[in-house]
């Protein structure tokens, strides 16, 4: 599938899921896969085309999608089309996006890289509040592991810099998770 086609399909995906238009979206997608790959962080081989799962939640990136089964079909179809990198975050839903990915794809196919993020809280739809406290980030990593049914997160990212917390402290928490082998490649590499 060409990058442009995938982007068009992905952008239409959120609207399609909300309107039960998955069959039309899938019909528009090419079944070919790209042979182009690269090393993410120097050690994770991924296809150039990934899938950002944020829009598979409810309105305002809040709650479950209106059609949960179609959202799971979108995830499965992305993998069938050759996507081996899925990006999510604990704030998407909040939490529901990671749970949805596990529902749809666990046990995960060999070679699937799941990236997630922490450091944003969600008091309501379309509301994002950074929280970079080290103890909060450590808790985020542990909860994402549980929701995604993983022993180790391939790529864990700091979602936002929290101006109230020194960045060294936030990144230190992620480095500690990496050292504990809870995450692999991270935004605070050795």
Coordinates of C-alpha atoms in Angstrom, one line a residue:
X1 CA 0.0 0.0 0.0
X2 CA 1.4 3.4 -0.9
X3 CA 1.8 5.9 2.0
X4 CA -0.6 8.4 0.4
X5 CA -3.3 5.8 0.1
X6 CA -2.8 4.6 3.7
X7 CA -3.0 8.2 5.0
X8 CA -6.2 8.8 3.1
X9 CA -7.6 5.5 4.5
X10 CA -6.4 6.3 8.0
X11 CA -7.9 9.8 8.0
X12 CA -11.2 8.4 6.7
X13 CA -11.0 5.6 9.3
X14 CA -12.2 7.6 12.2
X15 CA -15.2 8.9 10.3
X16 CA -15.8 5.5 8.9
X17 CA -15.8 3.8 12.3
X18 CA -18.2 6.4 13.6
X19 CA -20.5 5.8 10.7
X20 CA -20.0 2.0 10.4
X21 CA -18.3 2.6 7.1
X22 CA -15.5 0.0 7.6
X23 CA -16.3 -2.1 4.5
X24 CA -15.9 1.0 2.3
X25 CA -12.7 2.0 3.9
X26 CA -11.2 -1.5 3.5
X27 CA -12.3 -1.6 -0.1
X28 CA -10.5 1.6 -0.8
X29 CA -7.2 0.2 0.6
X30 CA -4.7 -1.6 -1.5
X31 CA -3.9 -5.1 -0.2
X32 CA -0.2 -4.8 -1.1
X33 CA 2.4 -4.1 1.6
X34 CA 5.5 -2.0 1.5
X35 CA 8.8 -3.7 1.6
X36 CA 10.4 -0.5 3.0
X37 CA 11.5 -0.9 6.6
X38 CA 13.8 1.0 9.0
X39 CA 15.2 0.6 12.5
X40 CA 13.3 2.6 15.0
X41 CA 15.7 3.6 17.8
X42 CA 18.4 1.6 16.1
X43 CA 16.9 -1.8 17.2
X44 CA 13.2 -2.1 16.2
X45 CA 12.6 -3.1 12.6
X46 CA 9.3 -1.5 11.5
X47 CA 7.6 -0.9 8.2
X48 CA 7.6 2.7 7.1
X49 CA 3.8 2.8 7.4
X50 CA 2.5 2.6 11.0
X51 CA -1.0 3.1 12.5
X52 CA -1.8 5.9 15.0
X53 CA -4.7 4.6 17.0
X54 CA -5.8 7.8 18.8
X55 CA -9.0 8.3 16.7
X56 CA -10.3 4.8 17.5
X57 CA -11.8 6.3 20.7
X58 CA -15.1 8.2 21.3
X59 CA -15.7 11.8 20.5
X60 CA -13.1 14.2 21.9
X61 CA -10.7 11.2 22.3
X62 CA -12.9 10.2 25.2
X63 CA -14.4 6.9 26.1
X64 CA -15.1 3.8 24.0
X65 CA -15.7 4.2 20.2
X66 CA -19.4 4.2 19.2
X67 CA -18.8 0.9 17.3
X68 CA -16.3 -1.1 19.3
X69 CA -16.4 -4.1 17.0
X70 CA -15.7 -2.0 13.9
X71 CA -12.8 -0.3 15.7
X72 CA -11.3 -3.7 16.4
X73 CA -11.8 -4.6 12.7
X74 CA -9.8 -1.5 11.8
X75 CA -6.9 -2.6 14.0
X76 CA -6.9 -6.1 12.6
X77 CA -7.1 -5.0 9.1
X78 CA -4.2 -2.6 9.5
X79 CA -2.1 -5.5 10.6
X80 CA -3.3 -7.6 7.7
X81 CA -2.3 -4.8 5.4
X82 CA 1.3 -5.0 6.7
X83 CA 1.3 -2.5 9.5
X84 CA 3.7 -3.7 12.2
X85 CA 3.9 -0.5 14.3
X86 CA 0.9 0.8 16.3
X87 CA 1.0 4.0 18.3
X88 CA -1.2 4.7 21.3
X89 CA -1.2 6.4 24.7
X90 CA -2.7 5.9 28.1
X91 CA -4.5 9.2 27.7
X92 CA -6.5 8.0 24.6
X93 CA -9.9 7.2 26.0
X94 CA -8.3 7.5 28.7
X95 CA -7.1 3.9 28.9
X96 CA -9.7 2.5 26.5
X97 CA -7.4 2.7 23.4
X98 CA -4.8 0.4 25.0
X99 CA -7.6 -1.9 26.1
X100 CA -9.1 -2.0 22.6
X101 CA -5.7 -2.8 21.1
X102 CA -5.3 -5.8 23.4
X103 CA -8.9 -6.9 22.8
X104 CA -8.4 -6.8 19.0
X105 CA -4.8 -8.1 18.6
X106 CA -3.7 -10.1 21.7
X107 CA -2.0 -12.5 21.4
X108 CA 0.1 -10.2 19.3
X109 CA 1.5 -11.3 16.0
X110 CA 5.3 -11.8 15.9
X111 CA 7.0 -8.6 14.9
X112 CA 4.2 -6.2 15.9
X113 CA 5.7 -3.1 17.7
X114 CA 3.3 -1.3 20.1
X115 CA 4.4 2.2 21.2
X116 CA 2.5 4.0 23.9
X117 CA 2.9 7.2 25.9
X118 CA 2.3 8.6 29.4
X119 CA 2.5 12.0 31.0
X120 CA -0.9 13.4 30.0
X121 CA -4.0 13.3 32.2
X122 CA -7.6 13.6 30.9
X123 CA -10.1 15.4 33.0
X124 CA -12.7 15.3 30.2
X125 CA -13.2 15.2 26.4
X126 CA -10.7 17.3 24.4
X127 CA -8.9 18.2 27.7
X128 CA -5.2 17.4 28.1
X129 CA -3.2 18.2 31.3
X130 CA 0.5 17.3 31.5
X131 CA 1.7 15.3 34.5
X132 CA 5.4 14.6 34.4
X133 CA 5.9 13.6 38.1
X134 CA 8.2 10.6 38.2
X135 CA 5.9 8.6 40.5
X136 CA 3.0 9.2 38.1
X137 CA 5.1 8.2 35.1
X138 CA 6.2 5.0 36.8
X139 CA 2.6 4.2 37.5
X140 CA 1.7 4.9 33.9
X141 CA 4.2 2.4 32.6
X142 CA 3.0 -0.3 34.9
X143 CA -0.7 0.3 34.0
X144 CA 0.0 0.4 30.3
X145 CA 1.8 -3.0 30.6
X146 CA -1.3 -4.5 32.2
X147 CA -3.8 -3.0 29.8
X148 CA -1.8 -4.0 26.7
X149 CA -1.1 -7.5 28.2
X150 CA 2.7 -7.0 27.7
X151 CA 5.7 -7.8 29.8
X152 CA 7.7 -5.1 28.0
X153 CA 6.7 -2.1 26.0
X154 CA 8.7 -1.8 22.8
X155 CA 8.7 2.0 22.7
X156 CA 7.5 4.2 25.6
X157 CA 7.4 7.9 25.1
X158 CA 6.8 11.0 27.3
X159 CA 3.6 12.4 25.9
X160 CA 4.2 16.0 27.0
X161 CA 6.7 18.0 28.9
X162 CA 5.3 19.2 32.2
X163 CA 6.5 22.7 32.9
X164 CA 6.0 22.1 36.7
X165 CA 8.5 19.2 36.8
X166 CA 12.1 19.3 35.8
X167 CA 12.4 17.4 32.5
X168 CA 15.4 15.4 34.0
X169 CA 13.0 14.0 36.7
X170 CA 10.4 13.0 34.1
X171 CA 12.9 11.4 31.8
X172 CA 14.6 9.8 34.8
X173 CA 11.4 7.8 35.5
X174 CA 11.3 6.6 32.0
X175 CA 15.0 5.6 32.1
X176 CA 14.3 3.7 35.3
X177 CA 11.5 1.8 33.5
X178 CA 13.9 1.0 30.6
X179 CA 16.6 -0.2 33.1
X180 CA 14.0 -2.4 34.7
X181 CA 13.3 -3.9 31.3
X182 CA 9.7 -2.7 31.3
X183 CA 10.3 -0.8 28.1
X184 CA 12.8 -1.0 25.3
X185 CA 13.6 2.0 23.1
X186 CA 12.5 5.2 24.9
X187 CA 12.8 8.9 24.7
X188 CA 15.6 8.7 27.2
X189 CA 18.1 6.5 25.6
X190 CA 21.4 5.5 27.2

